[in-house]
Coordinates of C-alpha atoms (C1' of nucleotides) in Angstrom, one line a residue:
Chain S
X1 CA 99.3 -160.1 47.8
X2 CA 96.3 -160.2 50.2
X3 CA 95.3 -163.7 51.3
X4 CA 92.5 -164.2 53.8
X5 CA 90.8 -167.3 55.0
X6 CA 87.6 -168.4 56.7
X7 CA 88.3 -171.3 59.0
X8 CA 85.2 -172.8 60.7
X9 CA 85.2 -175.9 62.7
X10 CA 82.5 -178.3 61.4
X11 CA 80.7 -178.9 64.7
X12 CA 77.5 -177.3 63.7
X13 CA 75.8 -175.1 61.1
X14 CA 77.1 -171.8 59.8
X15 CA 75.5 -169.3 62.1
X16 CA 75.1 -165.6 61.7
X17 CA 78.4 -164.6 63.4
X18 CA 80.4 -167.1 61.3
X19 CA 78.7 -165.8 58.2
X20 CA 79.7 -162.2 59.0
X21 CA 83.3 -163.3 59.7
X22 CA 83.3 -165.1 56.3
X23 CA 81.7 -162.1 54.6
X24 CA 84.4 -159.6 55.9
X25 CA 87.3 -161.9 55.1
X26 CA 85.8 -162.5 51.7
X27 CA 85.2 -158.8 51.1
X28 CA 88.7 -157.8 52.2
X29 CA 90.2 -160.2 49.7
X30 CA 87.8 -159.1 46.9
X31 CA 88.5 -155.4 47.7
X32 CA 92.2 -155.9 47.2
X33 CA 92.2 -158.4 44.4
X34 CA 93.4 -161.0 46.8
X35 CA 92.6 -164.6 47.5
X36 CA 90.0 -166.0 49.8
X37 CA 90.5 -169.4 51.2
X38 CA 88.2 -171.8 52.9
X39 CA 89.7 -174.1 55.5
X40 CA 87.8 -176.6 57.6
X41 CA 89.3 -177.0 61.0
X42 CA 88.3 -180.6 61.8
X43 CA 91.0 -181.7 64.2
X44 CA 88.4 -182.3 66.9
X45 CA 87.5 -185.8 65.6
X46 CA 85.0 -186.3 68.3
X47 CA 82.8 -183.4 67.4
X48 CA 83.4 -182.8 63.7
X49 CA 80.9 -184.3 61.2
X50 CA 80.5 -184.4 57.5
X51 CA 77.0 -183.1 57.8
X52 CA 78.4 -179.9 59.5
X53 CA 80.9 -179.5 56.7
X54 CA 78.1 -179.7 54.2
X55 CA 76.0 -177.3 56.2
X56 CA 78.8 -174.7 56.1
X57 CA 79.3 -175.2 52.4
X58 CA 75.6 -174.8 51.8
X59 CA 75.5 -171.6 53.9
X60 CA 78.4 -170.1 52.0
X61 CA 76.9 -171.1 48.7
X62 CA 73.5 -169.6 49.5
X63 CA 75.2 -166.3 50.5
X64 CA 77.3 -166.4 47.4
X65 CA 80.6 -166.3 49.3
X66 CA 82.8 -168.0 46.8
X67 CA 86.3 -169.1 47.7
X68 CA 89.4 -169.2 45.5
X69 CA 91.2 -172.0 47.3
X70 CA 90.0 -174.9 49.4
X71 CA 88.2 -176.2 51.1
X72 CA 91.3 -177.5 52.8
X73 CA 90.8 -180.0 55.6
X74 CA 93.2 -180.0 58.5
X75 CA 92.8 -183.8 59.0
X76 CA 94.5 -184.2 55.6
X77 CA 97.5 -182.2 56.8
X78 CA 98.5 -184.4 59.7
X79 CA 101.8 -185.4 58.3
X80 CA 102.8 -181.8 58.0
X81 CA 101.8 -180.9 61.6
X82 CA 103.7 -183.9 62.9
X83 CA 106.8 -182.9 61.0
X84 CA 106.7 -179.4 62.5
X85 CA 106.2 -180.8 66.0
X86 CA 109.3 -183.1 65.5
X87 CA 111.2 -180.0 64.5
X88 CA 110.1 -178.1 67.5
X89 CA 110.9 -180.9 69.9
X90 CA 114.4 -181.1 68.3
X91 CA 114.8 -177.4 68.5
X92 CA 113.7 -177.3 72.1
X93 CA 110.8 -174.9 71.5
X94 CA 108.5 -177.7 72.6
X95 CA 108.8 -180.5 75.1
X96 CA 107.0 -183.7 76.3
X97 CA 104.7 -183.4 79.3
X98 CA 103.6 -186.4 81.2
X99 CA 101.1 -184.7 83.5
X100 CA 97.9 -186.6 83.6
X101 CA 94.5 -185.0 83.1
X102 CA 93.7 -185.7 86.7
X103 CA 96.8 -184.0 87.9
X104 CA 96.0 -181.0 85.6
X105 CA 92.5 -180.7 87.0
X106 CA 93.9 -180.8 90.6
X107 CA 96.4 -178.2 89.7
X108 CA 93.7 -175.9 88.3
X109 CA 91.5 -176.5 91.2
X110 CA 94.1 -175.4 93.7
X111 CA 94.9 -172.3 91.6
X112 CA 91.3 -171.3 91.5
X113 CA 91.0 -171.8 95.2
X114 CA 93.9 -169.3 95.6
X115 CA 92.1 -166.9 93.2
X116 CA 94.8 -167.4 90.6
X117 CA 94.5 -167.7 86.9
X118 CA 94.4 -171.5 86.2
X119 CA 97.3 -172.6 84.1
X120 CA 99.9 -175.2 83.6
X121 CA 102.8 -174.8 86.1
X122 CA 105.6 -176.0 83.9
X123 CA 106.5 -179.0 85.9
X124 CA 107.9 -180.8 82.8
X125 CA 109.4 -177.8 81.2
X126 CA 113.2 -178.5 80.9
X127 CA 115.6 -175.8 81.9
X128 CA 117.6 -174.0 79.3
X129 CA 121.4 -173.6 79.3
X130 CA 121.2 -170.1 80.8
X131 CA 118.7 -171.1 83.5
X132 CA 119.2 -172.8 86.9
X133 CA 119.5 -176.5 86.4
X134 CA 116.2 -178.3 86.9
X135 CA 115.9 -182.0 87.5
X136 CA 112.9 -183.5 85.8
X137 CA 111.2 -186.5 87.3
X138 CA 111.4 -189.9 85.5
X139 CA 108.7 -190.2 82.9
X140 CA 105.9 -192.3 84.5
X141 CA 105.0 -195.5 82.9
X142 CA 101.8 -195.9 81.0
X143 CA 101.3 -192.2 80.2
X144 CA 101.4 -191.0 76.6
X145 CA 103.0 -187.6 76.8
X146 CA 101.5 -184.5 75.3
X147 CA 103.7 -182.0 73.6
X148 CA 103.7 -178.5 75.0
X149 CA 104.9 -175.3 73.5
X150 CA 107.7 -173.6 75.4
X151 CA 106.3 -170.1 75.7
X152 CA 108.7 -167.3 76.4
X153 CA 108.8 -166.6 80.1
X154 CA 109.3 -162.8 80.0
X155 CA 108.5 -159.9 77.9
X156 CA 105.3 -158.8 76.1
X157 CA 103.5 -160.0 73.0
X158 CA 101.9 -157.2 71.1
X159 CA 100.3 -156.6 67.8
X160 CA 98.4 -153.8 66.1
X161 CA 95.0 -155.3 65.7
X162 CA 93.3 -154.1 62.5
X163 CA 90.1 -153.4 64.3
X164 CA 91.0 -152.9 67.9
X165 CA 94.3 -151.1 67.7
X166 CA 97.3 -152.1 69.7
X167 CA 96.8 -155.1 72.0
X168 CA 99.6 -156.3 74.3
X169 CA 99.8 -159.0 76.9
X170 CA 102.6 -160.2 79.2
X171 CA 104.2 -163.5 78.4
X172 CA 103.9 -164.2 82.1
X173 CA 100.2 -164.5 81.6
X174 CA 100.6 -167.3 79.1
X175 CA 101.3 -170.8 80.0
X176 CA 102.9 -173.6 78.0
X177 CA 99.9 -174.9 76.1
X178 CA 99.5 -178.3 74.5
X179 CA 100.2 -178.4 70.8
X180 CA 99.9 -182.2 70.4
X181 CA 97.7 -184.6 72.4
X182 CA 98.9 -187.8 74.0
X183 CA 97.7 -189.7 71.0
X184 CA 99.9 -187.5 68.8
X185 CA 97.1 -185.4 67.1
X186 CA 97.9 -181.7 67.0
X187 CA 95.6 -179.1 68.6
X188 CA 94.0 -176.0 67.3
X189 CA 96.4 -173.2 68.3
X190 CA 99.2 -175.1 66.7
X191 CA 97.5 -176.2 63.4
X192 CA 96.2 -172.7 62.8
X193 CA 99.8 -171.3 62.9
X194 CA 101.2 -174.0 60.6
X195 CA 98.2 -173.5 58.2
X196 CA 98.3 -169.8 58.2
X197 CA 102.0 -170.0 57.5
X198 CA 101.9 -172.6 54.8
X199 CA 98.9 -171.0 53.1
X200 CA 100.7 -167.6 53.3
X201 CA 97.7 -165.9 54.9
X202 CA 98.4 -162.2 55.0
X203 CA 95.3 -161.1 57.1
X204 CA 93.6 -163.2 59.7
X205 CA 90.1 -161.8 60.2
X206 CA 88.2 -163.7 62.8
X207 CA 86.0 -163.4 65.8
X208 CA 86.7 -161.6 69.0
X209 CA 86.8 -164.9 70.9
X210 CA 90.2 -165.5 69.3
X211 CA 91.9 -162.4 70.8
X212 CA 93.4 -164.5 73.6
X213 CA 94.7 -167.1 71.2
X214 CA 96.6 -164.5 69.1
X215 CA 99.5 -163.9 71.5
X216 CA 100.1 -167.7 71.8
X217 CA 99.9 -168.1 68.0
X218 CA 102.3 -165.2 67.5
X219 CA 104.8 -166.9 69.9
X220 CA 104.6 -170.0 67.8
X221 CA 105.2 -168.1 64.6
X222 CA 108.2 -166.6 66.2
X223 CA 109.5 -169.9 67.4
X224 CA 109.1 -171.2 63.9
X225 CA 110.8 -168.2 62.4
X226 CA 107.7 -167.6 60.3
X227 CA 106.5 -164.2 59.1
X228 CA 103.5 -162.9 61.1
X229 CA 100.2 -162.3 59.4
X230 CA 98.1 -159.2 60.3
X231 CA 95.3 -159.8 62.7
X232 CA 91.8 -158.2 62.9
X233 CA 89.3 -159.3 65.5
X234 CA 85.6 -158.7 64.9
X235 CA 83.4 -158.1 67.9
X236 CA 80.6 -160.5 68.7
X237 CA 77.1 -160.3 67.5
X238 CA 74.6 -160.4 70.4
X239 CA 71.1 -161.7 70.1
X240 CA 68.0 -159.6 69.5
X241 CA 67.5 -159.5 73.3
X242 CA 71.1 -158.3 73.9
X243 CA 72.1 -161.7 75.2
X244 CA 75.1 -163.4 73.8
X245 CA 74.3 -165.9 71.1
X246 CA 75.0 -169.5 71.7
X247 CA 73.8 -172.8 70.4
X248 CA 71.3 -172.9 73.2
X249 CA 70.3 -169.3 72.9
X250 CA 69.4 -167.5 69.7
X251 CA 72.1 -168.8 67.4
X252 CA 70.5 -169.9 64.2
X253 CA 71.8 -171.3 61.0
X254 CA 72.0 -168.9 58.0
X255 CA 70.0 -171.5 56.2
X256 CA 67.1 -170.8 58.6
X257 CA 67.0 -167.3 57.2
X258 CA 66.5 -169.0 53.8
X259 CA 63.7 -171.0 55.2
X260 CA 62.1 -168.0 56.7
X261 CA 62.0 -166.3 53.4
X262 CA 64.9 -163.9 53.5
X263 CA 66.8 -163.0 50.3
X264 CA 70.5 -163.6 50.5
X265 CA 71.3 -160.1 49.4
X266 CA 69.2 -158.8 52.4
X267 CA 71.1 -160.9 54.9
X268 CA 74.4 -159.9 53.3
X269 CA 73.6 -156.2 53.4
X270 CA 72.4 -156.5 57.0
X271 CA 75.5 -158.3 58.1
X272 CA 77.8 -155.9 56.3
X273 CA 76.1 -153.0 58.1
X274 CA 76.3 -154.8 61.5
X275 CA 79.6 -153.6 62.8
X276 CA 80.8 -151.8 59.7
X277 CA 79.8 -148.6 58.1
X278 CA 80.4 -146.4 55.1
X279 CA 79.1 -143.0 56.2
X280 CA 75.3 -142.9 56.1
X281 CA 75.0 -145.6 53.4
X282 CA 72.4 -148.2 54.4
X283 CA 71.6 -150.2 51.3
X284 CA 74.2 -151.3 48.9
X285 CA 75.1 -154.2 46.6
X286 CA 78.0 -156.6 47.4
X287 CA 79.9 -155.0 44.5
X288 CA 79.7 -151.7 46.3
X289 CA 80.5 -153.3 49.6
X290 CA 83.6 -154.9 48.1
X291 CA 84.6 -151.6 46.6
X292 CA 84.2 -149.7 49.9
X293 CA 85.3 -152.3 52.4
X294 CA 88.2 -151.4 54.6
X295 CA 89.0 -152.6 58.1
X296 CA 89.2 -149.2 59.6
X297 CA 85.5 -148.6 59.8
X298 CA 84.7 -151.7 61.7
X299 CA 83.2 -151.2 65.2
X300 CA 85.2 -152.5 68.0
X301 CA 82.3 -153.2 70.4
X302 CA 79.7 -155.9 70.3
X303 CA 76.6 -155.3 68.1
X304 CA 73.1 -156.5 68.8
X305 CA 71.2 -158.2 66.1
X306 CA 68.0 -156.4 65.1
X307 CA 65.5 -158.6 63.2
X308 CA 63.3 -155.6 62.4
X309 CA 66.0 -153.9 60.4
X310 CA 66.7 -157.1 58.6
X311 CA 63.0 -157.4 57.8
X312 CA 63.1 -153.9 56.4
X313 CA 66.1 -154.7 54.2
X314 CA 64.4 -157.8 53.0
X315 CA 61.3 -155.9 52.0
X316 CA 63.6 -153.4 50.3
X317 CA 65.3 -156.1 48.2
X318 CA 62.0 -157.9 47.5
X319 CA 60.7 -154.7 45.9
X320 CA 63.6 -154.7 43.5
X321 CA 63.8 -158.4 42.8
X322 CA 63.1 -159.7 39.4
X323 CA 59.6 -161.2 39.0
X324 CA 60.7 -164.3 37.2
X325 CA 63.3 -165.1 39.9
X326 CA 60.6 -164.5 42.6
X327 CA 58.2 -166.8 40.7
X328 CA 60.7 -169.5 40.7
X329 CA 61.4 -169.0 44.4
X330 CA 57.7 -169.1 45.1
X331 CA 57.2 -172.3 43.2
X332 CA 59.9 -173.9 45.3
X333 CA 58.3 -172.7 48.5
X334 CA 54.8 -173.9 47.4
X335 CA 56.3 -177.2 46.5
X336 CA 57.6 -177.5 50.1
X337 CA 54.1 -177.1 51.3
X338 CA 52.9 -179.8 48.9
X339 CA 51.3 -177.2 46.5
X340 CA 51.9 -177.5 42.8
X341 CA 51.7 -173.9 41.5
X342 CA 52.9 -174.7 38.0
X343 CA 49.3 -174.6 36.6
X344 CA 49.2 -170.9 37.2
X345 CA 51.3 -169.5 34.4
X346 CA 51.0 -165.9 35.3
X347 CA 53.0 -166.2 38.5
X348 CA 55.4 -163.4 37.7
X349 CA 52.5 -161.0 37.5
X350 CA 51.4 -162.1 40.9
X351 CA 54.9 -161.4 42.1
X352 CA 54.8 -157.9 40.6
X353 CA 51.5 -157.3 42.4
X354 CA 52.7 -158.4 45.8
X355 CA 56.5 -157.9 46.1
X356 CA 56.1 -154.3 47.2
X357 CA 53.8 -155.2 50.1
X358 CA 55.2 -158.3 51.7
X359 CA 58.1 -158.8 54.1
X360 CA 59.5 -162.1 53.0
X361 CA 59.3 -164.9 50.4
X362 CA 57.0 -167.0 52.5
X363 CA 54.4 -164.3 52.5
X364 CA 54.8 -164.0 48.8
X365 CA 54.2 -167.7 48.5
X366 CA 51.1 -167.5 50.7
X367 CA 49.8 -164.8 48.4
X368 CA 50.5 -166.8 45.3
X369 CA 48.9 -169.9 46.9
X370 CA 45.5 -168.2 46.8
X371 CA 45.9 -167.4 43.1
X372 CA 47.0 -170.9 42.1
X373 CA 44.3 -172.7 44.1
X374 CA 40.9 -171.5 45.2
X375 CA 41.0 -171.3 48.9
X376 CA 37.9 -171.7 50.9
X377 CA 37.3 -168.5 52.9
X378 CA 36.7 -169.0 56.6
X379 CA 33.0 -169.3 57.4
X380 CA 33.1 -166.2 59.6
X381 CA 34.4 -164.2 56.6
X382 CA 31.7 -165.5 54.4
X383 CA 29.0 -164.7 56.9
X384 CA 30.4 -161.3 57.6
X385 CA 30.9 -160.1 54.0
X386 CA 28.6 -162.1 51.8
X387 CA 25.3 -160.5 52.8
X388 CA 22.3 -160.6 50.5
X389 CA 22.9 -157.2 49.0
X390 CA 26.5 -158.1 48.3
X391 CA 25.4 -161.4 46.6
X392 CA 23.0 -159.5 44.4
X393 CA 25.8 -157.1 43.4
X394 CA 28.2 -159.9 42.7
X395 CA 25.6 -161.5 40.4
X396 CA 25.4 -158.2 38.5
X397 CA 29.2 -158.0 38.4
X398 CA 29.6 -161.6 37.2
X399 CA 27.2 -160.9 34.3
X400 CA 29.1 -157.8 33.3
X401 CA 32.4 -159.6 33.5
X402 CA 31.3 -162.3 31.1
X403 CA 32.0 -160.1 28.1
X404 CA 34.2 -157.2 29.3
X405 CA 37.7 -156.7 27.9
X406 CA 40.0 -158.4 30.5
X407 CA 42.1 -155.4 31.4
X408 CA 42.3 -153.4 34.6
X409 CA 40.6 -150.2 33.4
X410 CA 37.7 -152.1 31.9
X411 CA 37.4 -154.3 34.9
X412 CA 37.5 -151.2 37.1
X413 CA 34.7 -149.7 35.1
X414 CA 32.6 -152.8 35.4
X415 CA 33.0 -152.7 39.2
X416 CA 32.1 -149.0 39.3
X417 CA 29.0 -149.6 37.2
X418 CA 27.9 -152.4 39.5
X419 CA 28.5 -150.1 42.5
X420 CA 26.3 -147.4 40.9
X421 CA 23.5 -149.8 40.2
X422 CA 23.4 -151.1 43.7
X423 CA 24.1 -147.8 45.5
X424 CA 27.3 -149.1 47.1
X425 CA 30.7 -147.7 47.9
X426 CA 33.8 -149.3 46.6
X427 CA 34.9 -151.0 49.8
X428 CA 31.4 -152.5 50.3
X429 CA 31.9 -154.6 47.2
X430 CA 35.7 -154.8 46.9
X431 CA 36.2 -156.4 50.3
X432 CA 33.7 -159.2 49.8
X433 CA 35.1 -159.7 46.3
X434 CA 38.5 -160.2 47.8
X435 CA 37.1 -162.8 50.2
X436 CA 35.4 -164.6 47.4
X437 CA 38.4 -164.6 45.1
X438 CA 41.4 -165.0 47.5
X439 CA 39.8 -166.1 50.7
X440 CA 40.8 -162.9 52.6
X441 CA 39.7 -159.3 52.9
X442 CA 43.0 -157.7 52.0
X443 CA 44.7 -157.7 48.6
X444 CA 46.2 -155.3 46.1
X445 CA 43.9 -153.2 44.0
X446 CA 40.9 -155.3 43.2
X447 CA 40.9 -154.6 39.4
X448 CA 44.6 -155.7 39.2
X449 CA 43.7 -158.8 41.1
X450 CA 40.9 -159.6 38.7
X451 CA 43.2 -159.0 35.7
X452 CA 45.9 -161.3 36.9
X453 CA 43.6 -164.0 38.2
X454 CA 41.9 -164.2 34.8
X455 CA 38.3 -164.4 33.7
X456 CA 37.9 -168.1 34.1
X457 CA 39.1 -168.3 37.6
X458 CA 37.2 -165.2 38.7
X459 CA 33.9 -166.4 37.3
X460 CA 34.4 -169.9 38.7
X461 CA 35.2 -168.5 42.2
X462 CA 32.3 -166.1 42.2
X463 CA 30.0 -168.7 40.9
X464 CA 30.9 -171.2 43.6
X465 CA 30.2 -168.8 46.5
X466 CA 26.9 -167.6 45.0
X467 CA 25.6 -171.2 44.5
Chain O
rG1 C1' 88.9 -164.2 90.5
rA2 C1' 92.9 -162.9 86.8
rC3 C1' 94.0 -161.2 82.0
rC4 C1' 92.4 -158.8 77.3
rC5 C1' 88.8 -155.8 74.8
rU6 C1' 84.9 -152.3 74.8
rA7 C1' 81.2 -147.9 75.9
rU8 C1' 76.9 -141.9 71.0
rC9 C1' 69.1 -142.2 70.5
rG10 C1' 65.3 -148.6 72.3
rU11 C1' 68.6 -151.0 68.1
rC12 C1' 72.6 -150.5 64.0
rU13 C1' 75.6 -146.4 63.4
rA14 C1' 78.0 -141.1 61.5
rG15 C1' 81.6 -138.5 64.1
rA16 C1' 89.6 -138.5 63.3
rG17 C1' 89.7 -131.4 69.0
rG18 C1' 86.2 -126.1 66.8
rC19 C1' 82.1 -128.0 60.9
rC20 C1' 77.6 -130.7 66.7
rU21 C1' 71.9 -126.7 68.6
rA22 C1' 75.4 -134.4 67.8
rG23 C1' 73.7 -136.5 61.5
rG24 C1' 71.5 -141.1 59.0
rA25 C1' 68.8 -145.8 59.2
rC26 C1' 65.4 -149.5 61.7
rA27 C1' 61.7 -149.3 65.3
rA28 C1' 57.9 -145.8 67.7
rU29 C1' 54.2 -141.7 67.3
rA30 C1' 51.2 -138.3 64.2
rC31 C1' 49.5 -136.7 59.7
rC32 C1' 49.0 -137.3 54.2
rC33 C1' 48.0 -140.8 50.1
rU34 C1' 44.2 -144.6 49.4
rU35 C1' 39.5 -149.2 46.8
rU36 C1' 40.8 -152.8 52.0
rC37 C1' 45.6 -154.2 54.0
rA38 C1' 50.2 -152.9 52.9
rC39 C1' 53.6 -149.8 50.3
rG40 C1' 55.0 -144.8 49.8
rG41 C1' 55.4 -139.5 51.5
rU42 C1' 55.9 -135.7 55.4
rA43 C1' 56.7 -134.5 60.4
rU44 C1' 57.8 -135.5 65.7
rG45 C1' 60.0 -137.5 70.1
rA46 C1' 64.6 -140.1 71.3
rA47 C1' 71.7 -140.5 72.7
rC48 C1' 77.6 -138.7 73.7
rC49 C1' 77.9 -144.1 81.0
rC50 C1' 80.1 -141.4 85.5
rG51 C1' 84.3 -138.6 87.7
rG52 C1' 88.9 -136.3 87.1
rG53 C1' 92.6 -134.2 83.9
rU54 C1' 95.0 -132.1 79.0
rU55 C1' 93.4 -127.8 75.9
rC56 C1' 91.4 -121.2 74.4
rG57 C1' 88.0 -125.3 73.1
rA58 C1' 86.5 -132.5 74.3
rA59 C1' 81.4 -137.0 71.9
rU60 C1' 86.5 -137.0 70.0
rC61 C1' 93.0 -137.2 73.7
rC62 C1' 94.8 -139.2 78.8
rC63 C1' 93.7 -141.5 83.8
rG64 C1' 90.2 -143.8 87.2
rG65 C1' 85.5 -145.8 88.2
rU66 C1' 81.2 -148.4 86.5
rG67 C1' 78.6 -151.3 82.9
rG68 C1' 79.1 -154.9 78.9
rG69 C1' 81.8 -158.6 76.1
rG70 C1' 85.7 -162.2 75.6
rU71 C1' 89.3 -165.8 77.5
rC72 C1' 91.4 -168.8 81.2
rG73 C1' 90.8 -177.2 77.9
rC74 C1' 95.2 -183.0 75.7
rC75 C1' 87.6 -177.8 72.3
rA76 C1' 87.9 -174.9 68.0

RNA sequence: GACCCUAUCGUCUAGAGGCCUAGGACAAUACCCUUUCACGGUAUGAACCCGGGUUCGAAUCCCGGUGGGGUCGCCA
């Protein structure tokens, strides 16, 4: 049984890298008829917030990444962690360490000065029966001891990473890390192991930044006698500029993509294709993705985010999107700008007219805005396009439109007759008409615009400009 | 600095020793379509990091260098 999990820490929004990790974990479970679990890693009380939890939930929800179990919260599993720590202390796979933070800092400082890898020197690590006897100092008063894991001193830790292949590291590189703080609260590397064990996680799919945690976690699994999950580490996503993404630089919430007018299916497709491939396939549904998804076609190196390709995918999905859905989305976006578009009942037809030519939902909303409410064209546009000959032609056209059948072919004919009568070419009238009707010189085919806008609005808008 | 990972067009990638004169997509450029702007269509330019091996044969396997990334917390 395949069981995967997404385990974010609620210290900020769900960003694009986290979203891709979630997507791949989710897809792997879906691919194999397994279970996808959401677990909130909130043991850092100082930085975790309920708002961040909600932001993550919202992001997952918007993307449609549904989970079968959870969300579990680590803070609610304290008793379990403490129980395991007691067991480890009793078994001798963990021990109390009275080194103060100041001492640790001094230790690391000295090591760095010697160009060594900074790490705990094991001063409170008790000797084992088969080791030379070591006399520990008396526990100093007033210091609450942390609990450290007794990492094996020799040998190698190795695993076959599902995306990177075999990775091995010498135990000598690993120090005895803290699994419980002085106040008794457990730390990340420990909680993850207990959770992955208890939740029977079969495949841990997570970011590259956890590669160095994996050998430590494997050692805890072994100390606990627990079965090991499989591990797959996804490479990082770099920003558009090739720089690493961070809270300060380039990392944005997935919900910001929603705000910027991206369709979730476009973001999903883009993310799926960033670091994963299925031959030359570029556009595919999540159903197809889940049917195809395997870990063996994931790229092992970091990938640079490319907004232009995302834009292209968004335009692609916009063209295919259902008009009623787009109209609903447009209404919501207009409302955010304080515009009530509900008076314009033909919104789906506006969507049909524009969805093939815009890059995002906000542009669609901007287009719809001009249909719902008569916008005042910029004075320069009026001056440039509404010359006296044009005004005369518009008067003729307006008269013709009064009793023409309100369908594109008839409207087109009315325009062409007007053109003939005034010795004008199509653009000479169509462009000013666009300015008059929509406030800007570009639009879809003018007859289609007239048809969707409706007789009443067209006449009203022409009349107002001619007055 | 140490350790771990990584390296194909500007970007995302295909590529599992001969199918490679290295394919696709985005972006770029040109042309076509056209009722404006887009959309769309067609075409063009554009890459195997470097050096050694292994092999009849290497983008592909091995080693080294270099570049990039990650980690080195009583953060997650």
